[in-house]
Amino acid sequence: MAMWVFDDLVEGLFLVLLFLFLRLHFLLGLSMLSRKKHAVLVLHRTRSLDVWFHSTRTAAGCWSGTLIFIGVSEPDHRGAPAGCAADGRDGERCQCGRKLASHEFSTKSLREFVMRILEEEVEGRLLPLLESAMEKNEVLDLQDVLRRFAFETVCKVSLGVDPCCLDLSRPVPPLVRAFDRASEICAMRGMAPVYAVWKMKRAFNVGSERKLKESVQLVHSSVREIIQNKKRKLEEDRAEGDGGDLLTSLLSAGHGEEVVRDMVISFIMAGRDTTSAAMTWLFWLLSQHPPIESAIVAHVDSLYRNPLDFETLKEMNFVKACLCESMRLYPPVVWDSKHAAADDTLPDGTALREGDRVTYFPYGMGRMEHLWGKDRFEFRPDRWLEEPEADGGGPLKAVSPYKFPVFQAGPRVCLGKEMAFIQMKYVVASILRRFEIRPAGSNRPVFVPLLTAHMAGGFKVVVRKRSGGNEP
């Protein structure tokens, strides 16, 4: 108890010092900005302050008009729980991990395994849970349910283990809580205008940094135990070693335990909250736009086969258009950063020095008029279709990933992008054919940007049987 009180006192002192420091730099920044002729402001001499700018030039290159900020800070991922296979980091080890992951994601066996897991999870657990809530007239936190579903699915695909998260009568597993806590603290690190604060807390092992360290240790020890159990199983019975999950494939290929650990943790971090956040906001948006909801249901009905297969899901273009439009307005990852490995110059002429951090904001970019038009604040899935058809279908437009960077772009594009769309299409199509999802209250949800964005307080809904809905 004394240690927790001490942590709170130390954090309180840090906050007071932080306020005074920010006030000083804010006044300094205003003074400097008043002497600038351009909207771009880059500070190279101050390692404690990241500076926002909005490039208004129209020079060639994808950066033109993109909401970015530049600051000087060394990349420091120590303490983060994830590896670097599925996200967009560089470095020799990360590039090696991405090569391994890229090979695994391209295999037909993994695709078939994912489809089998989705059928088990959706038909066997998710839909019965919604059916039960409907019959009992219970209010359900759909955000929590989808997060549990996503974590359970990604654990089965990545680790070959079942955490049983969709059993709401059971407490949330400690591994889930550890991931949540580590993600939140890492996000606060990224937003900290004064890096010295969290680095001091890490050096003294107090406050949020001590909690982060404990959470990462729990994640690593839990995943290490799963890996060791899997290795023993593979050694005991090689004839049954091919379980289909990523962990089995990586271990069978002879990769080292630490590399495998970082890769599977990276997969879990990349897939556990991003898909659930996208689906949560989509269900809310559909509840506010009944004509679009009717169109997506008609589209799904026109293509539906039982059970859903990979090829059918690929044809659901209007479902994908709705998901893209939802992620344009409410991107699961609100901002992302890259560090300059060497001196460079952006296409609009902005100079970068080695160590500069460049951060782009998909949330802001999704609301820019010159990118999306005057109706940029409206939910219009048809903006993603070449020629919308009567049932809502039609070929999808080719949209530059630099305009819609939700899955990053170029050599750092998300390796699980297509798998994520398949999972989200499966869930959305299955739920909408059977149920109507309606908010339990009338308040507009609040968008909370952390490492992965979410709705403040969850998404409380009532579940109703869709008129003319199909049985599972």
Short mmCIF file of C-alpha atoms in Angstrom, two decimals:
data_model
loop_
_atom_site.label_atom_id
_atom_site.label_comp_id
_atom_site.label_asym_id
_atom_site.label_seq_id
_atom_site.Cartn_x
_atom_site.Cartn_y
_atom_site.Cartn_z
CA MET A 1 0.00 0.00 0.00
CA ALA A 2 2.84 2.39 0.89
CA MET A 3 4.43 1.78 -2.53
CA TRP A 4 1.17 2.67 -4.35
CA VAL A 5 0.84 5.89 -2.30
CA PHE A 6 4.45 6.75 -3.12
CA ASP A 7 3.76 6.13 -6.83
CA ASP A 8 0.79 8.50 -6.76
CA LEU A 9 2.81 11.23 -5.04
CA VAL A 10 5.66 10.90 -7.54
CA GLU A 11 3.26 11.00 -10.50
CA GLY A 12 1.56 14.08 -9.00
CA LEU A 13 4.90 15.85 -8.74
CA PHE A 14 5.72 14.93 -12.33
CA LEU A 15 2.40 16.37 -13.51
CA VAL A 16 3.03 19.69 -11.75
CA LEU A 17 6.49 19.94 -13.31
CA LEU A 18 5.03 18.92 -16.68
CA PHE A 19 2.42 21.71 -16.53
CA LEU A 20 5.04 24.35 -15.79
CA PHE A 21 7.32 23.03 -18.54
CA LEU A 22 4.54 22.94 -21.13
CA ARG A 23 3.44 26.48 -20.28
CA LEU A 24 6.97 27.74 -20.85
CA HIS A 25 7.32 25.93 -24.18
CA PHE A 26 3.85 26.97 -25.32
CA LEU A 27 4.74 30.64 -24.90
CA LEU A 28 8.08 30.03 -26.62
CA GLY A 29 6.34 28.24 -29.50
CA LEU A 30 3.86 31.10 -30.02
CA SER A 31 6.71 33.57 -30.12
CA MET A 32 8.56 31.52 -32.76
CA LEU A 33 5.42 30.83 -34.80
CA SER A 34 4.62 34.53 -35.05
CA ARG A 35 7.92 35.02 -36.90
CA LYS A 36 7.35 32.12 -39.37
CA LYS A 37 6.15 32.82 -42.91
CA HIS A 38 4.96 29.26 -43.54
CA ALA A 39 2.59 26.94 -41.75
CA VAL A 40 5.37 24.42 -41.20
CA LEU A 41 7.17 24.62 -37.90
CA VAL A 42 9.99 22.19 -37.13
CA LEU A 43 12.10 22.38 -34.01
CA HIS A 44 15.39 20.51 -34.31
CA ARG A 45 17.06 21.76 -31.16
CA THR A 46 14.48 20.77 -28.55
CA ARG A 47 14.16 17.08 -27.74
CA SER A 48 11.27 17.65 -25.38
CA LEU A 49 8.61 19.14 -27.61
CA ASP A 50 6.85 17.72 -30.65
CA VAL A 51 5.43 20.40 -32.93
CA TRP A 52 2.26 20.16 -35.01
CA PHE A 53 2.18 21.39 -38.54
CA HIS A 54 -0.15 21.16 -41.49
CA SER A 55 1.53 21.30 -44.88
CA THR A 56 -0.58 23.49 -47.13
CA ARG A 57 1.67 23.34 -50.18
CA THR A 58 0.57 21.41 -53.25
CA ALA A 59 3.96 20.10 -54.35
CA ALA A 60 4.09 16.61 -55.83
CA GLY A 61 4.14 13.74 -53.38
CA CYS A 62 1.79 11.96 -51.05
CA TRP A 63 2.65 14.18 -48.08
CA SER A 64 0.99 17.25 -49.54
CA GLY A 65 -1.91 18.29 -47.37
CA THR A 66 -1.37 15.51 -44.87
CA LEU A 67 -1.76 16.28 -41.18
CA ILE A 68 1.62 15.55 -39.63
CA PHE A 69 3.79 16.67 -36.79
CA ILE A 70 7.54 16.54 -36.58
CA GLY A 71 9.62 16.39 -33.48
CA VAL A 72 13.04 15.23 -32.43
CA SER A 73 13.05 12.10 -30.32
CA GLU A 74 15.03 8.92 -30.40
CA PRO A 75 12.96 5.80 -31.12
CA ASP A 76 12.60 3.91 -27.87
CA HIS A 77 10.50 0.77 -27.84
CA ARG A 78 12.00 -0.67 -24.66
CA GLY A 79 9.22 -1.82 -22.43
CA ALA A 80 6.76 -2.35 -25.26
CA PRO A 81 5.22 -5.84 -25.23
CA ALA A 82 5.12 -6.44 -28.99
CA GLY A 83 7.64 -7.54 -31.54
CA CYS A 84 7.77 -6.05 -35.01
CA ALA A 85 6.59 -8.62 -37.55
CA ALA A 86 3.11 -7.35 -38.32
CA ASP A 87 3.53 -3.63 -37.69
CA GLY A 88 5.55 -1.15 -39.71
CA ARG A 89 8.89 -0.94 -37.95
CA ASP A 90 12.24 -1.30 -39.67
CA GLY A 91 15.57 -2.67 -38.58
CA GLU A 92 17.32 -5.92 -39.46
CA ARG A 93 15.46 -8.04 -36.94
CA CYS A 94 12.09 -6.49 -37.81
CA GLN A 95 12.65 -6.97 -41.53
CA CYS A 96 13.53 -10.62 -40.92
CA GLY A 97 10.34 -11.03 -38.87
CA ARG A 98 8.23 -9.44 -41.61
CA LYS A 99 9.70 -11.81 -44.21
CA LEU A 100 8.80 -14.80 -42.07
CA ALA A 101 5.34 -13.42 -41.35
CA SER A 102 4.73 -12.56 -45.00
CA HIS A 103 5.41 -16.16 -45.98
CA GLU A 104 3.06 -17.52 -43.32
CA PHE A 105 0.23 -15.13 -44.24
CA SER A 106 0.45 -16.18 -47.88
CA THR A 107 -0.08 -19.89 -47.27
CA LYS A 108 -3.35 -21.55 -48.23
CA SER A 109 -3.25 -23.69 -45.10
CA LEU A 110 -3.38 -20.62 -42.83
CA ARG A 111 -6.29 -19.19 -44.81
CA GLU A 112 -8.23 -22.44 -44.43
CA PHE A 113 -7.37 -22.57 -40.74
CA VAL A 114 -8.61 -18.99 -40.22
CA MET A 115 -11.91 -19.80 -41.96
CA ARG A 116 -12.38 -22.82 -39.73
CA ILE A 117 -11.69 -20.78 -36.58
CA LEU A 118 -14.10 -18.05 -37.70
CA GLU A 119 -16.87 -20.57 -38.28
CA GLU A 120 -16.30 -22.10 -34.83
CA GLU A 121 -16.19 -18.73 -33.07
CA VAL A 122 -19.04 -16.99 -34.88
CA GLU A 123 -21.49 -19.84 -35.23
CA GLY A 124 -20.62 -21.59 -31.98
CA ARG A 125 -20.11 -18.68 -29.57
CA LEU A 126 -20.76 -15.16 -30.86
CA LEU A 127 -24.20 -15.70 -32.40
CA PRO A 128 -25.51 -17.80 -29.47
CA LEU A 129 -24.34 -15.05 -27.09
CA LEU A 130 -26.31 -12.43 -29.06
CA GLU A 131 -29.30 -14.78 -29.26
CA SER A 132 -29.25 -15.19 -25.48
CA ALA A 133 -29.09 -11.42 -24.92
CA MET A 134 -32.03 -10.96 -27.30
CA GLU A 135 -34.17 -13.61 -25.57
CA LYS A 136 -33.43 -12.21 -22.09
CA ASN A 137 -33.84 -8.60 -23.29
CA GLU A 138 -30.43 -7.77 -21.82
CA VAL A 139 -28.33 -4.70 -22.56
CA LEU A 140 -25.01 -5.85 -23.99
CA ASP A 141 -21.72 -4.00 -24.33
CA LEU A 142 -21.03 -4.81 -27.98
CA GLN A 143 -17.58 -3.23 -27.86
CA ASP A 144 -16.57 -5.57 -25.04
CA VAL A 145 -18.08 -8.58 -26.81
CA LEU A 146 -16.26 -7.82 -30.07
CA ARG A 147 -12.98 -7.23 -28.26
CA ARG A 148 -13.34 -10.57 -26.50
CA PHE A 149 -14.19 -12.23 -29.81
CA ALA A 150 -11.19 -10.66 -31.56
CA PHE A 151 -8.78 -11.66 -28.78
CA GLU A 152 -10.12 -15.20 -28.68
CA THR A 153 -9.86 -15.54 -32.46
CA VAL A 154 -6.35 -14.11 -32.73
CA CYS A 155 -5.14 -16.32 -29.87
CA LYS A 156 -6.48 -19.41 -31.62
CA VAL A 157 -4.93 -18.41 -34.94
CA SER A 158 -1.59 -17.22 -33.51
CA LEU A 159 -1.03 -19.49 -30.51
CA GLY A 160 -3.43 -22.37 -30.98
CA VAL A 161 -4.90 -21.80 -27.51
CA ASP A 162 -8.46 -20.96 -26.44
CA PRO A 163 -8.69 -18.23 -23.74
CA CYS A 164 -12.52 -18.65 -23.54
CA CYS A 165 -13.09 -14.88 -23.48
CA LEU A 166 -16.65 -15.03 -24.87
CA ASP A 167 -17.90 -16.73 -21.72
CA LEU A 168 -19.12 -13.55 -20.00
CA SER A 169 -19.65 -15.40 -16.73
CA ARG A 170 -15.89 -15.82 -16.37
CA PRO A 171 -13.48 -13.01 -15.42
CA VAL A 172 -11.29 -11.44 -18.06
CA PRO A 173 -8.06 -13.49 -18.30
CA PRO A 174 -4.97 -11.82 -16.76
CA LEU A 175 -3.25 -11.93 -20.16
CA VAL A 176 -6.00 -9.73 -21.64
CA ARG A 177 -5.71 -7.22 -18.79
CA ALA A 178 -1.92 -7.15 -19.20
CA PHE A 179 -2.23 -6.42 -22.93
CA ASP A 180 -4.77 -3.65 -22.22
CA ARG A 181 -2.61 -2.00 -19.57
CA ALA A 182 0.58 -2.21 -21.63
CA SER A 183 -1.15 -0.81 -24.71
CA GLU A 184 -2.61 2.13 -22.80
CA ILE A 185 0.68 3.07 -21.14
CA CYS A 186 2.61 2.79 -24.42
CA ALA A 187 0.04 5.07 -26.05
CA MET A 188 0.50 7.65 -23.29
CA ARG A 189 4.25 7.44 -23.90
CA GLY A 190 3.68 8.31 -27.55
CA MET A 191 1.54 11.33 -26.66
CA ALA A 192 3.87 12.62 -23.96
CA PRO A 193 5.25 16.05 -24.97
CA VAL A 194 8.08 15.66 -22.45
CA TYR A 195 9.79 12.31 -22.83
CA ALA A 196 11.93 12.89 -19.76
CA VAL A 197 8.87 12.34 -17.55
CA TRP A 198 8.19 8.72 -18.45
CA LYS A 199 11.91 8.00 -18.77
CA MET A 200 12.45 9.23 -15.23
CA LYS A 201 9.59 7.05 -14.01
CA ARG A 202 11.12 4.10 -15.85
CA ALA A 203 14.55 4.78 -14.33
CA PHE A 204 13.06 4.84 -10.81
CA ASN A 205 10.58 2.02 -11.61
CA VAL A 206 7.56 3.93 -10.31
CA GLY A 207 4.04 4.79 -11.41
CA SER A 208 2.86 3.82 -14.86
CA GLU A 209 6.31 2.58 -15.91
CA ARG A 210 6.35 0.03 -13.11
CA LYS A 211 2.88 -1.13 -14.15
CA LEU A 212 4.07 -1.37 -17.76
CA LYS A 213 7.07 -3.46 -16.74
CA GLU A 214 4.87 -5.83 -14.75
CA SER A 215 2.37 -6.14 -17.62
CA VAL A 216 5.08 -6.88 -20.19
CA GLN A 217 6.62 -9.48 -17.90
CA LEU A 218 3.22 -11.17 -17.58
CA VAL A 219 2.68 -11.13 -21.36
CA HIS A 220 6.15 -12.52 -22.04
CA SER A 221 5.95 -15.21 -19.37
CA SER A 222 2.47 -16.31 -20.48
CA VAL A 223 3.44 -16.53 -24.15
CA ARG A 224 6.74 -18.22 -23.26
CA GLU A 225 4.84 -20.88 -21.32
CA ILE A 226 2.51 -21.46 -24.28
CA ILE A 227 5.50 -21.78 -26.63
CA GLN A 228 7.25 -24.28 -24.35
CA ASN A 229 4.09 -26.38 -24.02
CA LYS A 230 3.68 -26.33 -27.80
CA LYS A 231 7.31 -27.40 -28.31
CA ARG A 232 6.87 -30.32 -25.93
CA LYS A 233 3.73 -31.38 -27.76
CA LEU A 234 5.49 -31.21 -31.12
CA GLU A 235 8.40 -33.26 -29.79
CA GLU A 236 6.12 -35.87 -28.23
CA ASP A 237 3.92 -36.41 -31.27
CA ARG A 238 5.28 -35.02 -34.51
CA ALA A 239 2.60 -36.84 -36.50
CA GLU A 240 0.00 -34.51 -35.01
CA GLY A 241 2.22 -31.44 -34.97
CA ASP A 242 0.52 -29.55 -37.76
CA GLY A 243 -2.19 -27.75 -35.83
CA GLY A 244 -2.62 -25.03 -38.44
CA ASP A 245 -1.85 -22.12 -36.10
CA LEU A 246 1.05 -19.75 -36.66
CA LEU A 247 2.95 -20.87 -33.57
CA THR A 248 3.02 -24.48 -34.76
CA SER A 249 4.20 -23.41 -38.22
CA LEU A 250 6.97 -21.18 -36.86
CA LEU A 251 8.25 -23.76 -34.39
CA SER A 252 8.10 -26.54 -36.95
CA ALA A 253 10.23 -24.36 -39.26
CA GLY A 254 12.94 -24.25 -36.57
CA HIS A 255 12.82 -20.55 -35.65
CA GLY A 256 14.24 -19.45 -32.29
CA GLU A 257 12.00 -19.12 -29.25
CA GLU A 258 12.56 -15.38 -28.77
CA VAL A 259 11.88 -14.59 -32.44
CA VAL A 260 8.72 -16.71 -32.35
CA ARG A 261 7.60 -15.05 -29.11
CA ASP A 262 7.98 -11.54 -30.53
CA MET A 263 6.20 -12.49 -33.75
CA VAL A 264 3.12 -14.04 -32.14
CA ILE A 265 2.84 -11.16 -29.64
CA SER A 266 3.03 -8.75 -32.57
CA PHE A 267 0.21 -10.60 -34.34
CA ILE A 268 -1.95 -10.45 -31.22
CA MET A 269 -1.26 -6.75 -30.67
CA ALA A 270 -1.98 -5.94 -34.32
CA GLY A 271 -5.23 -7.89 -34.53
CA ARG A 272 -6.89 -7.93 -31.13
CA ASP A 273 -8.38 -4.42 -30.89
CA THR A 274 -8.14 -2.99 -34.41
CA THR A 275 -10.83 -5.17 -36.00
CA SER A 276 -13.14 -4.93 -32.99
CA ALA A 277 -12.85 -1.11 -32.98
CA ALA A 278 -13.68 -0.92 -36.68
CA MET A 279 -16.72 -3.19 -36.29
CA THR A 280 -17.96 -1.39 -33.18
CA TRP A 281 -18.07 1.97 -34.96
CA LEU A 282 -19.60 0.40 -38.05
CA PHE A 283 -22.53 -1.05 -36.07
CA TRP A 284 -23.14 2.34 -34.49
CA LEU A 285 -23.00 4.14 -37.86
CA LEU A 286 -25.41 1.62 -39.41
CA SER A 287 -27.85 2.18 -36.53
CA GLN A 288 -27.81 5.89 -37.44
CA HIS A 289 -28.31 5.23 -41.18
CA PRO A 290 -31.17 2.70 -41.66
CA PRO A 291 -31.17 2.90 -45.51
CA ILE A 292 -27.51 1.91 -45.62
CA GLU A 293 -28.15 -0.89 -43.13
CA SER A 294 -30.97 -2.20 -45.34
CA ALA A 295 -28.66 -2.03 -48.37
CA ILE A 296 -25.89 -3.99 -46.69
CA VAL A 297 -28.35 -6.67 -45.51
CA ALA A 298 -29.74 -7.02 -49.06
CA HIS A 299 -26.21 -7.25 -50.42
CA VAL A 300 -25.24 -9.97 -47.94
CA ASP A 301 -28.46 -11.94 -48.59
CA SER A 302 -27.81 -11.90 -52.32
CA LEU A 303 -24.40 -13.55 -51.86
CA TYR A 304 -24.83 -15.61 -48.70
CA ARG A 305 -23.95 -19.30 -48.61
CA ASN A 306 -24.02 -21.52 -45.56
CA PRO A 307 -21.34 -21.90 -44.38
CA LEU A 308 -19.62 -18.73 -45.52
CA ASP A 309 -16.48 -19.44 -47.52
CA PHE A 310 -13.47 -17.37 -48.51
CA GLU A 311 -14.58 -16.72 -52.09
CA THR A 312 -18.05 -15.55 -51.02
CA LEU A 313 -16.55 -13.14 -48.51
CA LYS A 314 -14.25 -11.70 -51.17
CA GLU A 315 -17.33 -10.82 -53.26
CA MET A 316 -18.92 -8.76 -50.46
CA ASN A 317 -17.70 -5.43 -51.80
CA PHE A 318 -20.38 -3.32 -50.16
CA VAL A 319 -19.53 -4.75 -46.75
CA LYS A 320 -15.90 -3.81 -47.37
CA ALA A 321 -16.98 -0.35 -48.54
CA CYS A 322 -18.92 0.16 -45.30
CA LEU A 323 -15.94 -0.99 -43.24
CA CYS A 324 -13.57 1.35 -45.11
CA GLU A 325 -15.94 4.27 -44.65
CA SER A 326 -16.25 3.49 -40.95
CA MET A 327 -12.45 3.35 -40.59
CA ARG A 328 -12.09 6.60 -42.56
CA LEU A 329 -14.20 8.41 -39.98
CA TYR A 330 -13.07 6.42 -36.93
CA PRO A 331 -9.69 4.80 -37.68
CA PRO A 332 -8.65 2.12 -35.16
CA VAL A 333 -5.12 3.61 -35.14
CA VAL A 334 -5.45 7.37 -34.91
CA TRP A 335 -1.79 8.26 -35.43
CA ASP A 336 1.42 6.49 -36.35
CA SER A 337 5.05 7.58 -36.26
CA LYS A 338 8.24 6.94 -38.19
CA HIS A 339 11.76 8.00 -37.27
CA ALA A 340 14.24 9.27 -39.82
CA ALA A 341 17.17 6.87 -40.10
CA ALA A 342 19.17 9.60 -41.88
CA ASP A 343 18.84 13.21 -43.01
CA ASP A 344 16.09 13.52 -45.62
CA THR A 345 13.67 15.96 -47.26
CA LEU A 346 9.91 15.56 -47.61
CA PRO A 347 8.38 16.15 -51.08
CA ASP A 348 7.16 19.60 -50.05
CA GLY A 349 10.71 20.66 -49.11
CA THR A 350 10.49 20.16 -45.34
CA ALA A 351 13.93 19.11 -44.08
CA LEU A 352 14.34 16.19 -41.72
CA ARG A 353 17.35 15.33 -39.65
CA GLU A 354 18.40 11.93 -38.43
CA GLY A 355 16.29 11.02 -35.40
CA ASP A 356 13.34 13.27 -36.29
CA ARG A 357 9.99 11.66 -35.63
CA VAL A 358 7.32 12.16 -38.30
CA THR A 359 3.79 11.34 -37.23
CA TYR A 360 0.78 11.20 -39.54
CA PHE A 361 -2.88 11.23 -38.47
CA PRO A 362 -5.38 9.03 -40.32
CA TYR A 363 -8.15 10.55 -38.17
CA GLY A 364 -7.40 14.06 -39.41
CA MET A 365 -6.76 12.94 -42.97
CA GLY A 366 -10.19 11.26 -43.08
CA ARG A 367 -11.80 14.65 -42.45
CA MET A 368 -9.91 16.75 -45.00
CA GLU A 369 -12.11 18.37 -47.63
CA HIS A 370 -9.52 18.30 -50.41
CA LEU A 371 -9.09 14.53 -49.90
CA TRP A 372 -12.73 13.46 -49.46
CA GLY A 373 -14.88 16.35 -50.63
CA LYS A 374 -17.42 18.61 -48.97
CA ASP A 375 -19.35 15.59 -47.63
CA ARG A 376 -16.28 14.38 -45.75
CA PHE A 377 -18.15 14.23 -42.44
CA GLU A 378 -20.95 12.07 -43.87
CA PHE A 379 -21.10 8.29 -43.74
CA ARG A 380 -21.25 7.40 -47.45
CA PRO A 381 -19.99 3.90 -48.29
CA ASP A 382 -20.78 4.42 -51.98
CA ARG A 383 -17.75 6.73 -52.23
CA TRP A 384 -15.69 3.51 -52.27
CA LEU A 385 -17.55 2.00 -55.24
CA GLU A 386 -16.98 2.65 -58.94
CA GLU A 387 -20.63 2.21 -59.97
CA PRO A 388 -22.98 1.38 -57.07
CA GLU A 389 -25.55 -1.27 -57.99
CA ALA A 390 -29.15 -1.64 -56.86
CA ASP A 391 -28.30 -4.17 -54.13
CA GLY A 392 -25.45 -1.99 -52.86
CA GLY A 393 -22.75 -3.95 -54.68
CA GLY A 394 -20.41 -2.94 -57.46
CA PRO A 395 -16.66 -2.92 -58.11
CA LEU A 396 -14.50 -1.20 -55.53
CA LYS A 397 -12.49 1.90 -56.38
CA ALA A 398 -8.72 1.75 -56.20
CA VAL A 399 -7.92 4.21 -53.38
CA SER A 400 -4.31 5.12 -52.68
CA PRO A 401 -3.09 3.78 -49.31
CA TYR A 402 -1.35 7.13 -48.86
CA LYS A 403 -4.76 8.79 -48.93
CA PHE A 404 -6.27 6.11 -46.67
CA PRO A 405 -3.31 4.95 -44.54
CA VAL A 406 -5.30 2.89 -42.02
CA PHE A 407 -3.25 -0.19 -42.98
CA GLN A 408 -0.09 1.84 -43.68
CA ALA A 409 1.47 1.70 -47.16
CA GLY A 410 4.42 0.63 -49.23
CA PRO A 411 6.97 -1.74 -47.66
CA ARG A 412 5.36 -1.26 -44.24
CA VAL A 413 1.81 -2.21 -45.24
CA CYS A 414 -0.01 -4.33 -42.66
CA LEU A 415 0.61 -8.00 -43.43
CA GLY A 416 -2.73 -9.03 -41.97
CA LYS A 417 -4.83 -6.57 -43.96
CA GLU A 418 -6.71 -9.11 -46.06
CA MET A 419 -7.15 -11.47 -43.12
CA ALA A 420 -8.61 -8.58 -41.11
CA PHE A 421 -11.15 -7.79 -43.84
CA ILE A 422 -12.15 -11.46 -44.10
CA GLN A 423 -12.71 -11.64 -40.34
CA MET A 424 -14.71 -8.39 -40.22
CA LYS A 425 -16.84 -9.34 -43.24
CA TYR A 426 -17.63 -12.72 -41.68
CA VAL A 427 -18.74 -11.17 -38.40
CA VAL A 428 -20.68 -8.24 -39.88
CA ALA A 429 -22.49 -10.39 -42.45
CA SER A 430 -23.38 -13.08 -39.91
CA ILE A 431 -24.75 -10.63 -37.34
CA LEU A 432 -26.68 -8.38 -39.71
CA ARG A 433 -28.50 -11.27 -41.42
CA ARG A 434 -29.97 -12.36 -38.09
CA PHE A 435 -30.10 -9.37 -35.76
CA GLU A 436 -30.75 -5.66 -35.51
CA ILE A 437 -28.25 -3.88 -33.27
CA ARG A 438 -29.65 -0.75 -31.63
CA PRO A 439 -27.95 1.61 -29.15
CA ALA A 440 -29.41 1.37 -25.65
CA GLY A 441 -29.13 5.14 -25.19
CA SER A 442 -29.42 8.27 -27.29
CA ASN A 443 -26.07 9.85 -26.44
CA ARG A 444 -23.49 10.15 -29.17
CA PRO A 445 -20.49 7.93 -28.36
CA VAL A 446 -17.15 9.54 -27.54
CA PHE A 447 -14.11 8.62 -29.62
CA VAL A 448 -11.08 7.90 -27.41
CA PRO A 449 -7.71 7.86 -29.23
CA LEU A 450 -5.18 5.61 -27.53
CA LEU A 451 -2.83 3.02 -29.04
CA THR A 452 -6.06 1.62 -30.48
CA ALA A 453 -9.09 3.92 -30.47
CA HIS A 454 -12.31 2.90 -28.74
CA MET A 455 -15.66 4.20 -27.49
CA ALA A 456 -15.61 5.74 -24.04
CA GLY A 457 -17.68 3.60 -21.68
CA GLY A 458 -18.31 0.90 -24.28
CA PHE A 459 -21.17 0.50 -26.77
CA LYS A 460 -24.32 -0.52 -24.91
CA VAL A 461 -26.86 -2.10 -27.26
CA VAL A 462 -30.08 -4.08 -27.35
CA VAL A 463 -30.30 -6.99 -29.76
CA ARG A 464 -33.46 -7.63 -31.74
CA LYS A 465 -34.47 -10.31 -34.20
CA ARG A 466 -34.25 -8.94 -37.72
CA SER A 467 -37.57 -8.99 -39.50
CA GLY A 468 -37.36 -11.90 -41.91
CA GLY A 469 -33.96 -12.74 -40.46
CA ASN A 470 -32.32 -16.06 -41.14
CA GLU A 471 -31.64 -18.78 -38.61
CA PRO A 472 -28.02 -19.68 -37.88
#
